[in-house]
XYZ file of C-alpha atoms in Angstrom:
634
model
C -0.003 -0.001 0.005
C 1.366 3.503 -0.803
C 2.497 5.474 2.231
C 2.036 9.142 3.093
C 5.523 10.710 3.485
C 6.965 10.976 6.964
C 6.226 14.304 8.585
C 2.675 14.544 7.167
C -0.120 13.315 9.428
C -2.279 10.594 7.889
C -5.450 8.646 8.605
C -6.265 5.041 7.712
C -9.807 4.970 6.341
C -11.701 1.687 6.059
C -15.168 0.738 4.974
C -17.415 -2.008 3.683
C -20.298 -1.884 1.192
C -23.030 -4.553 1.097
C -26.475 -4.921 -0.427
C -29.365 -5.358 2.046
C -29.125 -9.137 1.563
C -25.426 -9.143 2.519
C -24.058 -9.505 -1.021
C -20.768 -7.522 -1.349
C -20.859 -4.557 -3.707
C -18.240 -3.893 -6.354
C -16.883 -0.512 -7.396
C -14.504 2.244 -6.353
C -14.462 5.071 -3.819
C -12.571 8.208 -4.875
C -11.251 10.803 -2.433
C -10.613 14.261 -3.880
C -8.737 16.905 -1.841
C -8.220 20.526 -3.017
C -6.553 20.785 -6.437
C -3.104 21.292 -4.904
C -2.008 20.652 -1.312
C 1.400 22.035 -0.401
C 3.484 20.880 2.575
C 6.509 23.146 2.449
C 8.188 21.641 5.535
C 8.022 18.158 3.989
C 8.863 19.362 0.443
C 5.687 17.733 -0.873
C 2.888 18.893 -3.199
C -0.161 16.646 -3.345
C -2.140 16.730 -6.617
C -5.022 14.630 -7.911
C -7.228 12.045 -6.234
C -6.929 8.709 -4.395
C -9.125 5.791 -5.413
C -9.841 2.650 -3.373
C -11.325 -0.452 -5.019
C -13.772 -2.647 -3.120
C -12.481 -6.183 -2.701
C -14.469 -9.412 -3.119
C -16.007 -8.960 0.329
C -16.909 -5.304 -0.245
C -14.052 -3.949 1.902
C -11.585 -1.160 1.177
C -8.688 0.353 3.092
C -6.820 3.510 2.106
C -4.312 5.771 3.837
C -5.007 9.474 3.288
C -3.437 12.767 4.321
C -5.203 14.102 7.415
C -7.349 17.137 6.624
C -5.743 19.071 9.476
C -2.183 17.915 8.769
C 0.236 20.507 10.142
C 1.918 22.776 7.607
C -0.646 22.167 4.850
C -1.721 24.936 2.491
C -4.700 25.272 2.379
C -5.063 24.483 6.044
C -8.834 24.091 6.317
C -10.382 21.675 3.825
C -12.343 18.481 3.331
C -12.270 15.485 0.985
C -14.933 15.161 -1.695
C -15.928 11.486 -1.676
C -17.384 9.996 -4.859
C -18.930 6.508 -4.757
C -18.953 4.656 -8.084
C -20.736 1.379 -7.439
C -21.634 -1.431 -9.807
C -25.421 -1.636 -10.270
C -26.110 0.630 -7.317
C -26.503 4.378 -6.933
C -23.493 6.251 -5.628
C -23.229 9.520 -3.735
C -20.971 12.559 -3.614
C -20.349 13.971 -0.153
C -17.646 15.642 1.968
C -15.721 14.371 4.997
C -12.969 15.608 7.252
C -10.311 13.249 8.579
C -8.601 14.887 11.571
C -5.272 13.446 12.671
C -6.539 12.993 16.224
C -8.418 9.885 14.998
C -5.798 7.913 13.037
C -8.141 5.031 12.105
C -11.655 5.770 10.892
C -14.457 3.732 9.351
C -16.307 5.543 6.566
C -19.640 4.439 8.032
C -18.942 6.618 11.081
C -18.459 9.832 9.092
C -20.527 9.430 5.894
C -23.954 11.118 5.792
C -26.937 8.792 6.151
C -29.685 9.088 3.535
C -31.882 6.028 2.944
C -33.065 7.462 -0.391
C -29.634 7.383 -1.973
C -29.375 3.735 -3.127
C -30.047 0.068 -2.560
C -26.975 -0.683 -0.486
C -25.986 -0.311 3.151
C -22.637 0.774 4.619
C -21.710 -1.604 7.411
C -20.529 0.183 10.544
C -17.314 -0.833 12.270
C -17.019 -1.998 15.891
C -18.703 0.244 18.493
C -16.604 2.860 20.195
C -16.336 3.432 23.936
C -19.538 4.423 25.777
C -20.348 8.133 25.671
C -22.231 10.313 28.102
C -25.994 9.980 28.447
C -28.769 12.493 28.930
C -31.754 11.632 31.143
C -35.009 13.452 31.768
C -37.855 13.336 34.235
C -40.061 15.327 36.569
C -38.177 16.653 39.577
C -34.523 16.567 40.600
C -32.460 13.458 39.744
C -31.503 10.808 42.253
C -27.775 10.233 42.788
C -28.355 6.578 41.941
C -29.230 7.593 38.384
C -26.548 7.717 35.691
C -22.762 7.906 35.767
C -20.233 10.689 36.075
C -20.327 12.906 32.999
C -24.064 12.399 32.327
C -26.715 15.133 32.110
C -30.313 15.328 33.324
C -33.254 17.551 32.314
C -35.872 18.280 34.981
C -38.937 18.724 32.724
C -41.224 20.175 35.417
C -43.623 22.456 33.519
C -42.648 26.105 33.901
C -39.450 25.222 35.811
C -37.249 23.318 33.350
C -33.698 22.838 34.650
C -30.507 21.251 33.357
C -28.364 19.227 35.816
C -24.876 18.155 34.915
C -22.400 16.945 34.287
C -22.658 14.457 37.159
C -19.399 14.346 39.131
C -18.101 12.251 42.060
C -21.382 10.345 42.086
C -23.573 13.390 42.675
C -25.701 15.739 40.601
C -25.055 19.492 40.789
C -27.872 21.974 41.312
C -29.969 22.550 38.223
C -29.724 25.590 35.954
C -32.963 27.119 34.681
C -33.545 26.677 30.944
C -35.817 28.982 28.899
C -38.943 27.725 27.143
C -42.067 26.047 28.492
C -40.565 22.519 28.510
C -37.880 20.782 26.501
C -40.277 17.962 25.766
C -42.808 20.101 23.906
C -40.590 22.954 22.708
C -38.077 25.573 23.679
C -35.405 27.914 22.416
C -31.617 27.824 22.690
C -30.097 31.304 22.523
C -26.495 31.361 21.298
C -24.312 28.472 20.208
C -25.097 24.898 21.247
C -21.960 22.758 21.353
C -22.511 19.018 21.646
C -19.728 16.516 22.236
C -20.833 13.205 20.794
C -24.081 12.461 18.969
C -27.271 14.475 19.367
C -30.302 12.254 18.845
C -33.982 13.134 19.159
C -36.997 11.419 17.627
C -38.643 13.669 15.085
C -35.824 16.237 15.300
C -35.592 17.950 11.870
C -32.479 19.681 10.601
C -32.314 21.522 7.229
C -30.649 19.393 4.595
C -27.886 20.894 2.441
C -27.327 18.912 -0.791
C -23.676 18.355 -1.580
C -22.135 20.465 -4.343
C -21.746 18.912 -7.781
C -18.493 17.154 -8.680
C -15.648 19.176 -10.099
C -15.635 19.682 -13.881
C -13.709 17.408 -16.189
C -10.190 18.453 -17.140
C -9.783 19.301 -20.820
C -6.942 17.253 -22.300
C -4.171 19.251 -23.964
C -3.205 18.474 -27.568
C 0.260 19.996 -27.015
C 2.051 20.602 -23.722
C 5.307 22.097 -22.457
C 5.723 21.575 -18.694
C 9.387 22.666 -18.441
C 11.143 19.481 -17.495
C 14.848 18.833 -18.074
C 16.003 19.791 -21.585
C 12.984 21.956 -22.435
C 15.085 24.459 -24.396
C 13.452 27.690 -23.166
C 15.517 30.598 -21.812
C 15.250 33.873 -19.900
C 15.812 37.221 -21.596
C 15.213 40.947 -21.161
C 16.668 43.796 -19.126
C 14.137 43.093 -16.397
C 15.737 39.767 -15.462
C 17.836 39.932 -12.273
C 18.355 36.158 -12.167
C 16.793 33.027 -13.568
C 16.622 29.300 -13.066
C 15.185 27.431 -16.008
C 15.307 24.192 -13.985
C 13.798 25.159 -10.621
C 13.403 21.917 -8.678
C 12.051 23.645 -5.550
C 8.934 25.400 -6.830
C 6.766 23.310 -9.159
C 3.296 21.739 -9.274
C 3.692 19.300 -12.181
C 6.528 16.961 -13.019
C 9.692 17.723 -11.062
C 10.607 21.332 -11.947
C 9.499 24.624 -13.501
C 11.101 27.657 -15.198
C 11.761 30.709 -12.989
C 12.717 34.367 -13.410
C 13.357 37.004 -10.736
C 12.760 40.568 -11.896
C 14.960 43.616 -11.190
C 12.240 45.733 -9.578
C 12.775 48.407 -12.242
C 9.644 47.915 -14.374
C 11.686 46.450 -17.237
C 10.598 43.386 -19.214
C 11.556 39.871 -18.043
C 10.874 37.005 -20.447
C 10.703 33.227 -20.460
C 10.723 32.384 -24.133
C 11.555 30.036 -26.955
C 12.313 31.348 -30.453
C 12.692 29.677 -33.847
C 10.845 26.591 -32.703
C 7.621 25.076 -33.973
C 4.279 25.769 -32.336
C 1.191 23.776 -33.260
C -1.592 25.210 -35.406
C -3.666 27.427 -33.081
C -6.766 27.515 -35.282
C -9.758 26.680 -33.080
C -7.432 26.421 -30.083
C -6.788 28.221 -26.831
C -3.657 28.573 -24.701
C -3.701 27.298 -21.131
C -0.921 28.495 -18.811
C -0.101 27.535 -15.237
C 2.195 29.867 -13.290
C 2.978 31.291 -9.861
C 3.853 34.837 -8.702
C 5.622 35.235 -5.346
C 4.148 38.650 -4.481
C 1.451 40.130 -6.702
C 1.465 43.448 -4.826
C 4.565 44.352 -6.852
C 3.325 42.883 -10.137
C 2.344 45.273 -12.927
C 1.379 42.922 -15.754
C 1.954 39.602 -17.486
C 1.725 39.348 -21.280
C 1.902 36.468 -23.734
C 3.128 36.740 -27.321
C 3.166 34.345 -30.283
C 4.739 35.151 -33.608
C 7.646 34.694 -36.001
C 10.982 36.310 -36.896
C 12.081 36.846 -33.273
C 8.692 38.390 -32.486
C 8.950 40.915 -35.318
C 5.526 39.627 -36.315
C 3.452 39.077 -33.207
C 0.072 38.788 -31.553
C -0.073 39.892 -27.916
C -2.450 38.998 -25.083
C -2.593 40.619 -21.667
C -2.710 37.607 -19.401
C -3.051 39.631 -16.193
C -2.990 43.219 -14.975
C -2.614 43.690 -11.233
C -5.367 45.739 -9.563
C -4.445 47.570 -6.378
C -7.996 48.024 -5.049
C -9.989 45.172 -6.599
C -9.797 41.390 -6.617
C -7.161 39.755 -8.832
C -7.294 36.442 -10.658
C -3.659 35.914 -9.625
C -2.976 35.761 -5.872
C 0.398 35.772 -4.137
C 2.261 32.494 -3.731
C -0.229 30.157 -5.399
C -0.332 28.278 -8.666
C -3.053 29.543 -10.994
C -4.253 28.300 -14.378
C -5.583 30.733 -16.962
C -6.675 30.392 -20.583
C -6.282 32.745 -23.544
C -8.488 32.514 -26.614
C -8.349 34.387 -29.898
C -11.349 36.389 -28.657
C -8.993 38.072 -26.160
C -6.009 38.889 -28.378
C -5.137 42.527 -27.641
C -2.812 43.740 -30.377
C -0.831 42.770 -33.483
C 2.493 43.932 -34.922
C 4.616 43.445 -38.026
C 2.836 41.562 -40.790
C 0.007 40.488 -38.459
C -3.264 42.379 -38.010
C -6.671 42.146 -36.297
C -9.836 43.100 -38.178
C -12.332 45.648 -36.919
C -14.491 42.801 -35.653
C -11.605 41.102 -33.823
C -10.497 38.465 -36.328
C -6.709 37.814 -36.420
C -5.079 37.723 -39.859
C -3.695 34.213 -39.182
C -3.843 31.604 -36.435
C -1.068 29.261 -37.581
C 2.577 29.143 -38.615
C 4.021 30.464 -35.337
C 7.623 29.780 -34.263
C 8.081 32.094 -31.252
C 6.466 32.099 -27.814
C 7.132 34.658 -25.052
C 5.879 34.757 -21.453
C 6.536 38.359 -20.396
C 6.564 39.729 -16.827
C 6.728 43.395 -15.768
C 7.020 44.428 -12.102
C 5.761 47.725 -10.640
C 9.091 49.641 -10.749
C 9.273 50.174 -6.974
C 12.634 48.407 -6.395
C 10.759 45.288 -5.237
C 11.730 42.255 -7.330
C 9.210 39.461 -7.830
C 9.760 35.772 -8.506
C 7.644 34.149 -11.227
C 7.542 30.433 -12.037
C 6.074 29.180 -15.305
C 4.950 25.556 -14.998
C 3.185 24.824 -18.234
C 2.114 26.175 -21.613
C -0.535 24.014 -23.260
C -2.786 24.042 -26.294
C -6.402 22.958 -25.806
C -9.561 23.092 -27.905
C -11.326 26.415 -27.508
C -14.988 26.937 -26.622
C -16.093 26.413 -30.243
C -15.735 22.679 -29.690
C -18.896 22.838 -27.566
C -20.365 26.206 -28.562
C -19.452 26.942 -32.214
C -20.872 30.474 -32.034
C -19.900 31.159 -28.446
C -22.328 31.304 -25.517
C -23.600 34.132 -23.295
C -24.809 33.927 -19.688
C -26.883 36.901 -18.530
C -26.502 37.279 -14.773
C -27.927 39.691 -12.222
C -26.537 40.534 -8.782
C -28.253 41.691 -5.584
C -31.922 40.812 -6.299
C -33.233 44.252 -7.331
C -36.930 44.191 -8.218
C -36.135 46.038 -11.472
C -34.443 42.852 -12.691
C -37.907 41.290 -12.560
C -39.888 44.257 -13.867
C -37.353 45.726 -16.315
C -35.224 42.819 -17.597
C -37.387 39.696 -17.355
C -40.072 40.805 -19.869
C -37.484 41.428 -22.597
C -35.718 38.142 -21.882
C -39.023 36.235 -21.820
C -39.840 37.636 -25.257
C -36.522 36.329 -26.629
C -36.794 33.021 -24.695
C -33.609 33.900 -22.793
C -33.000 32.471 -19.330
C -30.778 34.244 -16.820
C -28.965 33.602 -13.547
C -30.045 35.734 -10.579
C -27.544 35.806 -7.676
C -29.544 36.431 -4.522
C -28.981 38.258 -1.222
C -31.343 36.231 0.953
C -32.298 38.523 3.812
C -33.385 41.411 1.574
C -35.951 39.365 -0.341
C -39.369 40.901 0.200
C -38.032 44.222 1.475
C -37.626 47.686 -0.022
C -36.445 47.777 -3.634
C -35.780 44.026 -3.828
C -37.739 41.133 -5.303
C -40.425 39.415 -3.279
C -40.136 35.690 -2.665
C -43.030 34.928 -5.082
C -41.285 36.971 -7.792
C -38.027 35.124 -7.181
C -39.795 31.762 -7.341
C -41.593 32.872 -10.504
C -38.384 33.583 -12.454
C -37.234 30.026 -11.683
C -40.519 28.173 -12.065
C -42.167 30.177 -14.849
C -39.275 31.678 -16.826
C -36.689 28.926 -16.294
C -34.054 31.132 -14.695
C -31.406 29.923 -12.310
C -31.741 31.435 -8.828
C -28.258 31.227 -7.305
C -26.479 32.358 -4.128
C -24.766 35.700 -3.520
C -24.929 36.208 0.284
C -27.315 35.595 3.138
C -26.858 38.898 4.946
C -26.830 42.208 3.095
C -24.545 43.510 5.864
C -21.972 40.842 5.055
C -22.495 41.399 1.331
C -21.787 45.104 1.649
C -18.766 44.513 3.895
C -17.315 41.933 1.389
C -16.026 38.570 2.575
C -12.352 39.606 2.595
C -13.112 41.973 5.522
C -14.724 39.237 7.641
C -13.512 36.238 9.632
C -13.731 32.720 8.230
C -16.380 31.791 10.818
C -18.629 34.666 9.731
C -18.033 33.952 6.020
C -18.737 30.230 6.239
C -21.840 30.856 8.324
C -23.104 33.325 5.707
C -22.410 30.915 2.820
C -23.983 27.980 4.645
C -27.088 29.983 5.557
C -27.378 31.096 1.935
C -27.481 27.476 0.818
C -29.946 26.495 3.540
C -32.235 29.414 2.621
C -32.155 28.430 -1.039
C -33.011 24.799 -0.264
C -35.769 25.793 2.132
C -37.376 27.980 -0.533
C -37.159 25.526 -3.414
C -34.185 26.913 -5.373
C -32.136 24.113 -6.942
C -29.013 25.931 -8.201
C -25.631 25.400 -6.596
C -23.951 28.364 -8.327
C -22.546 31.252 -6.273
C -21.207 34.773 -6.905
C -18.813 36.417 -4.458
C -19.921 39.745 -2.941
C -17.845 42.406 -4.698
C -16.013 39.608 -6.508
C -13.693 38.963 -3.513
C -12.691 35.291 -3.355
C -9.172 35.586 -1.871
C -8.878 35.280 1.918
C -10.716 36.151 5.097
C -9.226 38.325 7.830
C -7.863 35.178 9.518
C -6.253 34.032 6.241
C -8.662 31.291 5.193
C -9.369 30.858 1.493
C -12.880 32.100 0.649
C -12.879 29.660 -2.277
C -12.280 26.736 0.094
C -15.303 27.765 2.176
C -17.515 28.256 -0.873
C -16.779 24.861 -2.426
C -18.284 23.108 0.616
C -21.739 24.336 -0.342
C -21.644 25.368 -4.025
C -20.151 23.972 -7.242
C -18.915 27.240 -8.785
C -17.950 30.769 -7.806
C -18.295 33.766 -10.115
C -16.103 36.820 -9.702
C -16.084 40.045 -11.685
C -12.512 40.459 -12.976
C -12.628 40.549 -16.768
C -10.551 43.596 -17.650
C -8.038 41.433 -19.524
C -9.793 38.231 -20.611
C -13.293 36.820 -20.825
C -14.195 33.379 -19.528
C -13.503 30.235 -21.557
C -15.252 26.910 -21.651
C -14.632 24.999 -19.564
C -13.302 27.608 -17.108
C -9.837 26.643 -15.848
C -10.736 27.868 -12.362
C -14.486 27.232 -11.795
C -14.372 29.074 -8.461
C -12.869 32.190 -10.090
C -15.105 32.597 -13.099
C -14.737 35.930 -14.871
C -17.585 38.199 -15.937
C -18.110 41.639 -17.427
C -19.552 43.665 -14.573
C -20.422 47.299 -14.145
C -22.629 47.088 -17.227
C -24.303 50.468 -17.172
C -25.517 53.395 -19.212
C -23.562 56.044 -17.309
C -20.165 57.097 -18.634
C -17.421 56.304 -16.128
C -18.387 52.699 -15.651
C -16.500 49.721 -16.972
C -15.272 50.508 -20.490
C -15.980 46.940 -21.518
C -19.408 47.185 -19.913
C -20.617 50.270 -21.765
C -23.460 49.116 -24.012
C -22.092 50.892 -27.096
C -18.699 49.242 -26.667
C -20.206 45.843 -26.005
C -22.421 45.744 -29.079
C -20.107 47.707 -31.381
C -17.695 46.252 -33.974
C -14.959 44.261 -32.302
C -16.708 44.415 -28.928
C -17.353 41.593 -26.512
C -20.319 40.209 -28.463
C -18.488 40.166 -31.806
C -15.542 38.372 -30.236
C -17.830 35.947 -28.469
C -19.586 34.996 -31.689
C -16.577 34.952 -34.011
C -14.016 33.299 -31.744
C -16.429 31.312 -29.606
C -15.793 32.038 -25.936
C -18.075 32.154 -22.892
C -19.177 35.724 -22.197
C -20.727 36.193 -18.755
C -22.566 39.516 -18.393
C -23.390 40.908 -14.946
C -26.142 43.513 -14.462
C -27.377 45.211 -11.309
C -30.239 47.716 -11.441
C -32.339 48.133 -14.609
C -33.830 51.644 -14.742
C -36.885 52.809 -16.641
C -35.301 56.237 -17.102
C -31.767 57.558 -17.323
C -29.050 55.939 -15.218
C -27.727 57.914 -12.260
C -25.019 55.509 -11.030
C -22.458 53.335 -12.829
C -24.297 50.160 -11.702
C -27.515 51.144 -13.438
C -28.426 50.123 -16.977
C -31.420 51.716 -18.691
C -34.142 49.472 -20.074
C -33.376 50.833 -23.536
C -29.701 49.920 -23.301
C -30.531 46.534 -21.805
C -32.912 45.840 -24.711
C -30.230 46.867 -27.233
C -27.772 44.383 -25.709
C -30.358 41.597 -25.789
C -31.222 42.409 -29.411
C -27.534 42.453 -30.349
C -27.096 38.967 -28.886
C -30.145 37.763 -30.802
C -28.954 39.325 -34.068
C -25.674 37.382 -33.796
C -27.444 34.131 -32.983
C -25.399 33.548 -29.823
C -27.068 31.015 -27.514
C -28.005 32.278 -24.033
C -27.845 29.848 -21.087
C -27.805 30.190 -17.291
C -24.406 29.644 -15.671
C -25.358 26.284 -14.206
C -26.575 24.993 -17.586
C -23.258 25.917 -19.234
C -21.266 24.207 -16.501
C -23.247 20.987 -16.972
C -22.028 20.754 -20.567
C -18.413 19.878 -19.799
C -16.942 17.515 -22.351
């Protein structure tokens, strides 16, 4: 059996699957951690999944990294468990495996749902006896129970809690609010229970598990910078380089690294006079890492010929000082570039007025270009892979648009829905739960109507408008997770089936106590939409489904997002032309829809909204809710 490296805490997980008649089941159980787990002190990066196969008796045993293993990054996470059983329904659920319990049976930690299949998970041997809770009228007798037990005196109007019992005696009771705990009552504040809480007829809200992660699109050409790759560093912005960095990598055994000078000059990782594959109908997928993005200005990518005399250039990333960034410090990120996002051309190359490049093949040169912020603060950048994949036209030949709305304004129902209904367009409405039915927001019947009558997707945005307005990056992880969990519970309780989510303000980085907001979101939802699209639009499938990009700030008032101005969007070479011609996934995000003139940058007039919808229809671009697009992974 494979072994977890020394220095990383592990847990032995066992289990057995049988049919109700005792016949052993066949199949596999897959355990999926976060995409990359880094243990710097042990010099280990964990990538991928672990799969255990059921033996002839239905048993499996697997050793897994503990979910609270010291030194792990991220530090707070859970396994996604996927059951694939022969001739029986499987489930997808989440478990944590703390190191304090080094041997665990899956039956003790898996959720129980009798409706999920025709098999039964056989529990392991019973554990040691736990404490017990007794109840009755009047104070308890010292002959009742053992040390550590509790007792409820259910005398009507004078309910008391005694416990824990110690040294053979019961302490004096403490008054508990509510008429009686048998017929009802209220707990104010947190209720912490050690052990199992069992009560006949006790109903807890059920939170369906998020969908499984999307399939990985196979590359048709790949350079992952292993020994002998032939690429080199160049440019006056290079202070030092290591084209065979065996310390920082996430694939294979090394990556290519440059350290900039801190002077704002260009630093390149490049290969010239080589042979690149035909990029017609293709997209570029790059995986890289930036040590400190606060001193990053931009990253560009170039393809061309004749030592880049003839070149097409993309802006892969521009650092934003006061908004969320797709690239965060010290982590590996994967981003795609399609022909819809090419920014400029030089030499013999050109881009038409509608965004069509003069050629998409015959390239010999590739440059990954880094520019720091010229503040005498060098940055270290590692390039792990450059790959060629099929672009979105493989699934959506004419591109695809998702029309999304944030914050639940009633004008989305009164001003946008009628136009979309007329065109048979279905949107995604990201909801702030506790404002529904108040002020200028949708009522619950209106929200249910857009799902049940117009086919929209009603998704999550926040539970509390206070937390939404504060943004998750200004809150603790406990507050953020509670808000996300309550959002999901509210959606389930009110009949909304989506498991899509949009981050308040687009902030998905970290909470005030340095916990990844993405890692909290993925426990309850299957995707997370941000708003950063200044450089590139989303592709299909998105390389980072919890950092999906959208055009936001779509409004009629000058001063809003340049890409989001209606005239720019529908004009020649705008986002809709590029979506249709080059076939990417364009996610549009609206806020308020106004009957009259816009007065803020987040307002779009009904006239401008209608012109955008008509422009989409004129180009024949399909319109689908976010969740529907995500379900079409190939």
